[in-house]
Amino acid sequence: PKERLAPPRCAAYRRTVRDLDGFVAKLGLDVDGVGICFACLSFVSFPLHAGDEREAKRAARQMTPFIWDEGLAEPALESVRAARDAGVAEAGEALAELERSGGRSAVARAIVLRLAADLAARMHAELRLLEVARERLDAAPPEWN
């Protein structure tokens, strides 16, 4: 059998990004409000937009430390502290993990995946709007173009 990397008592190692999705949704972080690099986040959001969750998770594991260092740390920690103060379940553990491991933690990856999903949803809506607008462009009189 495969060896465990951490003792079974250690909850931080057993949690997965999927387990943290509900918690991260409660944080209320907005992709526009956190001030992170959209180009960096796009390495995670493009695979999500294409429906490739496995690639998105791989990209999140690779990009999260950079995104964390380039501006996600402060708003993420502030949001998790506010959640802990408001009594949100798991916030205390999440904060301890973020303070201990920062951008290499499962919590940080879950936050990045959530923000990337928001960016992918916005990108999908904008592309759909552009598609609808192009379909109607021929109906507009030439002087309006």
Short mmCIF file of N, CA and C in Angstrom, two decimals:
data_model
loop_
_atom_site.label_atom_id
_atom_site.label_comp_id
_atom_site.label_asym_id
_atom_site.label_seq_id
_atom_site.Cartn_x
_atom_site.Cartn_y
_atom_site.Cartn_z
N PRO A 1 0.83 -1.20 0.00
CA PRO A 1 0.00 0.00 0.00
C PRO A 1 0.86 1.25 0.00
N LYS A 2 0.26 2.32 -0.51
CA LYS A 2 0.96 3.61 -0.55
C LYS A 2 1.19 4.15 0.85
N GLU A 3 2.34 4.73 1.06
CA GLU A 3 2.64 5.34 2.35
C GLU A 3 1.98 6.69 2.45
N ARG A 4 1.47 7.03 3.62
CA ARG A 4 0.89 8.34 3.85
C ARG A 4 2.03 9.34 4.06
N LEU A 5 1.83 10.54 3.51
CA LEU A 5 2.84 11.58 3.68
C LEU A 5 2.74 12.26 5.03
N ALA A 6 1.59 12.15 5.66
CA ALA A 6 1.40 12.80 6.96
C ALA A 6 0.61 11.85 7.86
N PRO A 7 0.73 12.04 9.15
CA PRO A 7 -0.04 11.19 10.06
C PRO A 7 -1.53 11.41 9.86
N PRO A 8 -2.37 10.39 10.06
CA PRO A 8 -3.80 10.52 9.84
C PRO A 8 -4.47 11.57 10.72
N ARG A 9 -3.86 11.93 11.85
CA ARG A 9 -4.44 12.94 12.74
C ARG A 9 -4.37 14.34 12.14
N CYS A 10 -3.52 14.55 11.19
CA CYS A 10 -3.25 15.88 10.66
C CYS A 10 -4.28 16.25 9.60
N ALA A 11 -5.31 17.02 9.98
CA ALA A 11 -6.42 17.36 9.10
C ALA A 11 -5.98 18.18 7.89
N ALA A 12 -4.97 19.00 8.04
CA ALA A 12 -4.55 19.86 6.95
C ALA A 12 -4.10 19.06 5.73
N TYR A 13 -3.53 17.89 5.96
CA TYR A 13 -3.03 17.08 4.85
C TYR A 13 -4.14 16.25 4.21
N ARG A 14 -5.22 15.98 4.94
CA ARG A 14 -6.30 15.16 4.40
C ARG A 14 -7.30 15.98 3.60
N ARG A 15 -7.38 17.27 3.84
CA ARG A 15 -8.33 18.11 3.11
C ARG A 15 -7.91 18.25 1.67
N THR A 16 -8.89 18.27 0.81
CA THR A 16 -8.60 18.49 -0.60
C THR A 16 -9.23 19.81 -1.03
N VAL A 17 -8.86 20.24 -2.21
CA VAL A 17 -9.42 21.48 -2.76
C VAL A 17 -10.93 21.34 -2.90
N ARG A 18 -11.40 20.16 -3.31
CA ARG A 18 -12.84 19.94 -3.46
C ARG A 18 -13.56 20.08 -2.11
N ASP A 19 -12.94 19.60 -1.04
CA ASP A 19 -13.54 19.72 0.29
C ASP A 19 -13.66 21.18 0.72
N LEU A 20 -12.76 22.01 0.23
CA LEU A 20 -12.71 23.41 0.64
C LEU A 20 -13.57 24.33 -0.22
N ASP A 21 -14.15 23.83 -1.28
CA ASP A 21 -14.90 24.67 -2.21
C ASP A 21 -16.04 25.42 -1.51
N GLY A 22 -16.80 24.73 -0.68
CA GLY A 22 -17.90 25.38 0.03
C GLY A 22 -17.42 26.47 0.97
N PHE A 23 -16.32 26.20 1.66
CA PHE A 23 -15.75 27.21 2.56
C PHE A 23 -15.28 28.43 1.78
N VAL A 24 -14.57 28.22 0.68
CA VAL A 24 -14.04 29.33 -0.11
C VAL A 24 -15.17 30.18 -0.68
N ALA A 25 -16.28 29.55 -1.03
CA ALA A 25 -17.43 30.30 -1.55
C ALA A 25 -17.97 31.28 -0.51
N LYS A 26 -17.85 30.93 0.76
CA LYS A 26 -18.33 31.80 1.84
C LYS A 26 -17.43 33.01 2.09
N LEU A 27 -16.23 33.00 1.53
CA LEU A 27 -15.29 34.08 1.79
C LEU A 27 -15.68 35.38 1.08
N GLY A 28 -16.40 35.27 0.00
CA GLY A 28 -16.84 36.47 -0.70
C GLY A 28 -15.73 37.20 -1.45
N LEU A 29 -14.67 36.48 -1.80
CA LEU A 29 -13.60 37.11 -2.57
C LEU A 29 -14.08 37.32 -4.01
N ASP A 30 -13.83 38.50 -4.54
CA ASP A 30 -14.25 38.85 -5.89
C ASP A 30 -13.01 38.93 -6.77
N VAL A 31 -13.09 38.34 -7.95
CA VAL A 31 -11.93 38.30 -8.84
C VAL A 31 -11.46 39.72 -9.19
N ASP A 32 -12.36 40.67 -9.25
CA ASP A 32 -11.97 42.05 -9.55
C ASP A 32 -11.44 42.78 -8.32
N GLY A 33 -11.86 42.34 -7.15
CA GLY A 33 -11.51 43.05 -5.93
C GLY A 33 -10.21 42.64 -5.28
N VAL A 34 -9.64 41.50 -5.67
CA VAL A 34 -8.44 41.03 -4.98
C VAL A 34 -7.16 41.61 -5.56
N GLY A 35 -7.20 42.16 -6.75
CA GLY A 35 -6.03 42.81 -7.31
C GLY A 35 -4.93 41.86 -7.72
N ILE A 36 -5.29 40.74 -8.31
CA ILE A 36 -4.27 39.80 -8.77
C ILE A 36 -4.12 39.89 -10.29
N CYS A 37 -3.06 39.34 -10.78
CA CYS A 37 -2.73 39.36 -12.20
C CYS A 37 -3.65 38.39 -12.96
N PHE A 38 -4.46 38.95 -13.86
CA PHE A 38 -5.37 38.12 -14.65
C PHE A 38 -4.61 37.21 -15.61
N ALA A 39 -3.46 37.66 -16.08
CA ALA A 39 -2.66 36.81 -16.97
C ALA A 39 -2.21 35.54 -16.23
N CYS A 40 -1.79 35.70 -14.98
CA CYS A 40 -1.39 34.54 -14.19
C CYS A 40 -2.59 33.64 -13.91
N LEU A 41 -3.71 34.26 -13.57
CA LEU A 41 -4.93 33.50 -13.27
C LEU A 41 -5.46 32.80 -14.51
N SER A 42 -5.17 33.35 -15.68
CA SER A 42 -5.68 32.75 -16.92
C SER A 42 -5.08 31.36 -17.17
N PHE A 43 -3.91 31.06 -16.62
CA PHE A 43 -3.34 29.72 -16.76
C PHE A 43 -4.25 28.68 -16.09
N VAL A 44 -5.04 29.12 -15.12
CA VAL A 44 -5.98 28.24 -14.44
C VAL A 44 -7.37 28.37 -15.05
N SER A 45 -7.77 29.58 -15.41
CA SER A 45 -9.14 29.79 -15.91
C SER A 45 -9.36 29.26 -17.32
N PHE A 46 -8.34 29.29 -18.20
CA PHE A 46 -8.51 28.77 -19.55
C PHE A 46 -8.86 27.28 -19.56
N PRO A 47 -8.14 26.43 -18.82
CA PRO A 47 -8.54 25.02 -18.79
C PRO A 47 -9.94 24.83 -18.20
N LEU A 48 -10.30 25.63 -17.20
CA LEU A 48 -11.65 25.53 -16.65
C LEU A 48 -12.69 25.89 -17.70
N HIS A 49 -12.42 26.95 -18.46
CA HIS A 49 -13.32 27.37 -19.53
C HIS A 49 -13.47 26.27 -20.58
N ALA A 50 -12.38 25.54 -20.83
CA ALA A 50 -12.40 24.46 -21.81
C ALA A 50 -12.97 23.16 -21.24
N GLY A 51 -13.25 23.13 -19.92
CA GLY A 51 -13.81 21.94 -19.30
C GLY A 51 -12.78 20.92 -18.84
N ASP A 52 -11.52 21.30 -18.79
CA ASP A 52 -10.44 20.40 -18.39
C ASP A 52 -10.07 20.65 -16.94
N GLU A 53 -10.82 20.05 -16.03
CA GLU A 53 -10.61 20.27 -14.60
C GLU A 53 -9.24 19.76 -14.13
N ARG A 54 -8.81 18.65 -14.70
CA ARG A 54 -7.52 18.08 -14.30
C ARG A 54 -6.37 19.05 -14.62
N GLU A 55 -6.39 19.63 -15.82
CA GLU A 55 -5.37 20.59 -16.21
C GLU A 55 -5.45 21.85 -15.36
N ALA A 56 -6.67 22.26 -15.03
CA ALA A 56 -6.85 23.45 -14.19
C ALA A 56 -6.25 23.23 -12.80
N LYS A 57 -6.44 22.04 -12.25
CA LYS A 57 -5.87 21.73 -10.93
C LYS A 57 -4.35 21.69 -10.99
N ARG A 58 -3.81 21.15 -12.09
CA ARG A 58 -2.36 21.12 -12.26
C ARG A 58 -1.81 22.54 -12.35
N ALA A 59 -2.50 23.37 -13.13
CA ALA A 59 -2.07 24.76 -13.28
C ALA A 59 -2.20 25.51 -11.95
N ALA A 60 -3.25 25.22 -11.20
CA ALA A 60 -3.43 25.87 -9.90
C ALA A 60 -2.29 25.51 -8.95
N ARG A 61 -1.91 24.25 -8.97
CA ARG A 61 -0.79 23.82 -8.10
C ARG A 61 0.49 24.56 -8.48
N GLN A 62 0.68 24.78 -9.76
CA GLN A 62 1.90 25.45 -10.23
C GLN A 62 1.84 26.96 -10.02
N MET A 63 0.70 27.58 -10.28
CA MET A 63 0.60 29.04 -10.30
C MET A 63 0.25 29.67 -8.95
N THR A 64 -0.38 28.94 -8.06
CA THR A 64 -0.84 29.52 -6.79
C THR A 64 0.26 30.20 -5.99
N PRO A 65 1.45 29.61 -5.84
CA PRO A 65 2.49 30.32 -5.08
C PRO A 65 2.84 31.69 -5.68
N PHE A 66 2.85 31.78 -7.01
CA PHE A 66 3.16 33.07 -7.65
C PHE A 66 2.02 34.06 -7.46
N ILE A 67 0.79 33.59 -7.65
CA ILE A 67 -0.39 34.46 -7.48
C ILE A 67 -0.48 34.92 -6.02
N TRP A 68 -0.16 34.03 -5.11
CA TRP A 68 -0.17 34.36 -3.68
C TRP A 68 0.82 35.48 -3.38
N ASP A 69 2.03 35.31 -3.88
CA ASP A 69 3.08 36.31 -3.62
C ASP A 69 2.83 37.63 -4.33
N GLU A 70 2.14 37.59 -5.45
CA GLU A 70 1.92 38.80 -6.26
C GLU A 70 0.66 39.56 -5.86
N GLY A 71 0.01 39.21 -4.75
CA GLY A 71 -1.10 40.03 -4.31
C GLY A 71 -2.29 39.32 -3.71
N LEU A 72 -2.35 38.02 -3.78
CA LEU A 72 -3.50 37.32 -3.21
C LEU A 72 -3.40 37.16 -1.70
N ALA A 73 -2.21 37.14 -1.17
CA ALA A 73 -2.02 36.85 0.25
C ALA A 73 -2.82 37.79 1.15
N GLU A 74 -2.68 39.07 0.96
CA GLU A 74 -3.33 40.03 1.86
C GLU A 74 -4.86 39.93 1.83
N PRO A 75 -5.51 40.00 0.66
CA PRO A 75 -6.97 39.90 0.68
C PRO A 75 -7.47 38.54 1.13
N ALA A 76 -6.74 37.47 0.83
CA ALA A 76 -7.17 36.14 1.24
C ALA A 76 -7.10 35.99 2.75
N LEU A 77 -5.97 36.39 3.33
CA LEU A 77 -5.83 36.30 4.79
C LEU A 77 -6.86 37.18 5.50
N GLU A 78 -7.08 38.37 4.98
CA GLU A 78 -8.07 39.27 5.57
C GLU A 78 -9.47 38.66 5.52
N SER A 79 -9.80 38.04 4.40
CA SER A 79 -11.11 37.42 4.25
C SER A 79 -11.29 36.22 5.18
N VAL A 80 -10.26 35.40 5.30
CA VAL A 80 -10.34 34.23 6.18
C VAL A 80 -10.39 34.66 7.64
N ARG A 81 -9.66 35.71 7.99
CA ARG A 81 -9.73 36.22 9.37
C ARG A 81 -11.14 36.73 9.68
N ALA A 82 -11.74 37.44 8.74
CA ALA A 82 -13.11 37.93 8.92
C ALA A 82 -14.08 36.76 9.07
N ALA A 83 -13.87 35.71 8.29
CA ALA A 83 -14.72 34.52 8.39
C ALA A 83 -14.55 33.85 9.75
N ARG A 84 -13.32 33.78 10.24
CA ARG A 84 -13.08 33.19 11.56
C ARG A 84 -13.77 34.02 12.64
N ASP A 85 -13.66 35.35 12.53
CA ASP A 85 -14.29 36.22 13.51
C ASP A 85 -15.80 36.14 13.47
N ALA A 86 -16.35 35.81 12.29
CA ALA A 86 -17.80 35.67 12.14
C ALA A 86 -18.28 34.28 12.53
N GLY A 87 -17.36 33.39 12.89
CA GLY A 87 -17.73 32.06 13.35
C GLY A 87 -17.97 31.05 12.23
N VAL A 88 -17.44 31.30 11.05
CA VAL A 88 -17.61 30.36 9.94
C VAL A 88 -16.82 29.09 10.23
N ALA A 89 -17.49 27.95 10.06
CA ALA A 89 -16.83 26.67 10.29
C ALA A 89 -15.62 26.53 9.38
N GLU A 90 -14.59 25.92 9.86
CA GLU A 90 -13.33 25.65 9.15
C GLU A 90 -12.43 26.87 8.99
N ALA A 91 -12.88 28.06 9.34
CA ALA A 91 -12.08 29.26 9.12
C ALA A 91 -10.81 29.26 9.97
N GLY A 92 -10.90 28.80 11.19
CA GLY A 92 -9.72 28.76 12.06
C GLY A 92 -8.64 27.84 11.51
N GLU A 93 -9.05 26.64 11.07
CA GLU A 93 -8.11 25.69 10.48
C GLU A 93 -7.53 26.25 9.18
N ALA A 94 -8.38 26.86 8.38
CA ALA A 94 -7.93 27.41 7.09
C ALA A 94 -6.91 28.53 7.32
N LEU A 95 -7.18 29.38 8.30
CA LEU A 95 -6.26 30.46 8.60
C LEU A 95 -4.91 29.92 9.06
N ALA A 96 -4.95 28.93 9.93
CA ALA A 96 -3.69 28.32 10.41
C ALA A 96 -2.91 27.72 9.24
N GLU A 97 -3.61 27.07 8.32
CA GLU A 97 -2.93 26.47 7.17
C GLU A 97 -2.35 27.54 6.26
N LEU A 98 -3.10 28.63 6.03
CA LEU A 98 -2.59 29.71 5.19
C LEU A 98 -1.38 30.39 5.83
N GLU A 99 -1.43 30.59 7.13
CA GLU A 99 -0.29 31.22 7.81
C GLU A 99 0.93 30.32 7.83
N ARG A 100 0.68 29.01 7.87
CA ARG A 100 1.78 28.05 7.90
C ARG A 100 2.37 27.81 6.50
N SER A 101 1.51 27.64 5.49
CA SER A 101 1.99 27.22 4.17
C SER A 101 1.78 28.23 3.06
N GLY A 102 1.01 29.27 3.31
CA GLY A 102 0.81 30.32 2.32
C GLY A 102 0.32 29.81 0.99
N GLY A 103 1.00 30.19 -0.07
CA GLY A 103 0.60 29.84 -1.43
C GLY A 103 0.76 28.38 -1.78
N ARG A 104 1.34 27.60 -0.91
CA ARG A 104 1.50 26.17 -1.16
C ARG A 104 0.42 25.35 -0.46
N SER A 105 -0.53 26.01 0.17
CA SER A 105 -1.57 25.30 0.91
C SER A 105 -2.75 24.94 0.02
N ALA A 106 -3.51 23.94 0.47
CA ALA A 106 -4.73 23.54 -0.25
C ALA A 106 -5.75 24.66 -0.23
N VAL A 107 -5.78 25.43 0.85
CA VAL A 107 -6.73 26.55 0.95
C VAL A 107 -6.42 27.59 -0.11
N ALA A 108 -5.16 27.93 -0.28
CA ALA A 108 -4.78 28.92 -1.30
C ALA A 108 -5.13 28.41 -2.70
N ARG A 109 -4.88 27.11 -2.96
CA ARG A 109 -5.23 26.55 -4.26
C ARG A 109 -6.73 26.59 -4.49
N ALA A 110 -7.51 26.31 -3.44
CA ALA A 110 -8.96 26.36 -3.57
C ALA A 110 -9.43 27.78 -3.88
N ILE A 111 -8.81 28.76 -3.26
CA ILE A 111 -9.14 30.16 -3.53
C ILE A 111 -8.81 30.51 -4.99
N VAL A 112 -7.64 30.10 -5.45
CA VAL A 112 -7.25 30.38 -6.83
C VAL A 112 -8.20 29.70 -7.81
N LEU A 113 -8.57 28.45 -7.54
CA LEU A 113 -9.50 27.76 -8.43
C LEU A 113 -10.86 28.45 -8.44
N ARG A 114 -11.30 28.95 -7.30
CA ARG A 114 -12.58 29.66 -7.24
C ARG A 114 -12.51 30.95 -8.04
N LEU A 115 -11.46 31.72 -7.87
CA LEU A 115 -11.30 32.96 -8.63
C LEU A 115 -11.17 32.68 -10.12
N ALA A 116 -10.46 31.60 -10.48
CA ALA A 116 -10.32 31.23 -11.89
C ALA A 116 -11.66 30.82 -12.47
N ALA A 117 -12.48 30.14 -11.69
CA ALA A 117 -13.82 29.76 -12.16
C ALA A 117 -14.67 31.01 -12.40
N ASP A 118 -14.54 31.99 -11.52
CA ASP A 118 -15.27 33.25 -11.71
C ASP A 118 -14.80 33.96 -12.98
N LEU A 119 -13.49 33.96 -13.20
CA LEU A 119 -12.94 34.59 -14.40
C LEU A 119 -13.38 33.83 -15.66
N ALA A 120 -13.40 32.51 -15.60
CA ALA A 120 -13.84 31.70 -16.73
C ALA A 120 -15.32 31.94 -17.04
N ALA A 121 -16.13 32.07 -16.00
CA ALA A 121 -17.56 32.35 -16.21
C ALA A 121 -17.76 33.71 -16.86
N ARG A 122 -17.00 34.68 -16.41
CA ARG A 122 -17.09 36.01 -17.02
C ARG A 122 -16.63 35.97 -18.47
N MET A 123 -15.54 35.25 -18.72
CA MET A 123 -15.02 35.13 -20.07
C MET A 123 -16.06 34.47 -20.98
N HIS A 124 -16.73 33.44 -20.47
CA HIS A 124 -17.77 32.75 -21.24
C HIS A 124 -18.92 33.71 -21.57
N ALA A 125 -19.34 34.50 -20.59
CA ALA A 125 -20.43 35.45 -20.81
C ALA A 125 -20.03 36.52 -21.83
N GLU A 126 -18.82 37.01 -21.73
CA GLU A 126 -18.35 38.04 -22.66
C GLU A 126 -18.22 37.49 -24.08
N LEU A 127 -17.75 36.26 -24.21
CA LEU A 127 -17.65 35.65 -25.53
C LEU A 127 -19.02 35.41 -26.13
N ARG A 128 -19.96 35.00 -25.30
CA ARG A 128 -21.34 34.79 -25.77
C ARG A 128 -21.96 36.11 -26.20
N LEU A 129 -21.74 37.17 -25.46
CA LEU A 129 -22.24 38.49 -25.82
C LEU A 129 -21.65 38.95 -27.15
N LEU A 130 -20.37 38.74 -27.33
CA LEU A 130 -19.72 39.10 -28.58
C LEU A 130 -20.30 38.31 -29.75
N GLU A 131 -20.55 37.03 -29.53
CA GLU A 131 -21.14 36.19 -30.57
C GLU A 131 -22.54 36.69 -30.97
N VAL A 132 -23.36 37.01 -29.99
CA VAL A 132 -24.70 37.53 -30.27
C VAL A 132 -24.62 38.87 -30.98
N ALA A 133 -23.70 39.71 -30.56
CA ALA A 133 -23.55 41.03 -31.19
C ALA A 133 -23.11 40.89 -32.64
N ARG A 134 -22.23 39.96 -32.92
CA ARG A 134 -21.76 39.76 -34.30
C ARG A 134 -22.89 39.28 -35.20
N GLU A 135 -23.76 38.41 -34.65
CA GLU A 135 -24.90 37.92 -35.43
C GLU A 135 -25.81 39.07 -35.84
N ARG A 136 -25.92 40.07 -35.02
CA ARG A 136 -26.84 41.18 -35.27
C ARG A 136 -26.18 42.34 -36.02
N LEU A 137 -24.87 42.26 -36.20
CA LEU A 137 -24.14 43.34 -36.84
C LEU A 137 -24.62 43.57 -38.27
N ASP A 138 -24.93 42.51 -38.99
CA ASP A 138 -25.41 42.65 -40.37
C ASP A 138 -26.75 43.37 -40.44
N ALA A 139 -27.55 43.31 -39.39
CA ALA A 139 -28.85 43.95 -39.39
C ALA A 139 -28.75 45.47 -39.18
N ALA A 140 -27.61 45.92 -38.67
CA ALA A 140 -27.43 47.37 -38.43
C ALA A 140 -27.12 48.07 -39.74
N PRO A 141 -27.69 49.26 -39.93
CA PRO A 141 -27.37 50.03 -41.12
C PRO A 141 -25.87 50.34 -41.17
N PRO A 142 -25.27 50.36 -42.37
CA PRO A 142 -23.83 50.56 -42.50
C PRO A 142 -23.33 51.82 -41.83
N GLU A 143 -24.13 52.88 -41.82
CA GLU A 143 -23.66 54.12 -41.20
C GLU A 143 -23.52 54.01 -39.68
N TRP A 144 -24.10 52.98 -39.07
CA TRP A 144 -23.99 52.78 -37.63
C TRP A 144 -22.75 51.95 -37.28
N ASN A 145 -22.09 51.40 -38.27
CA ASN A 145 -20.93 50.54 -38.00
C ASN A 145 -19.67 51.34 -37.88
#
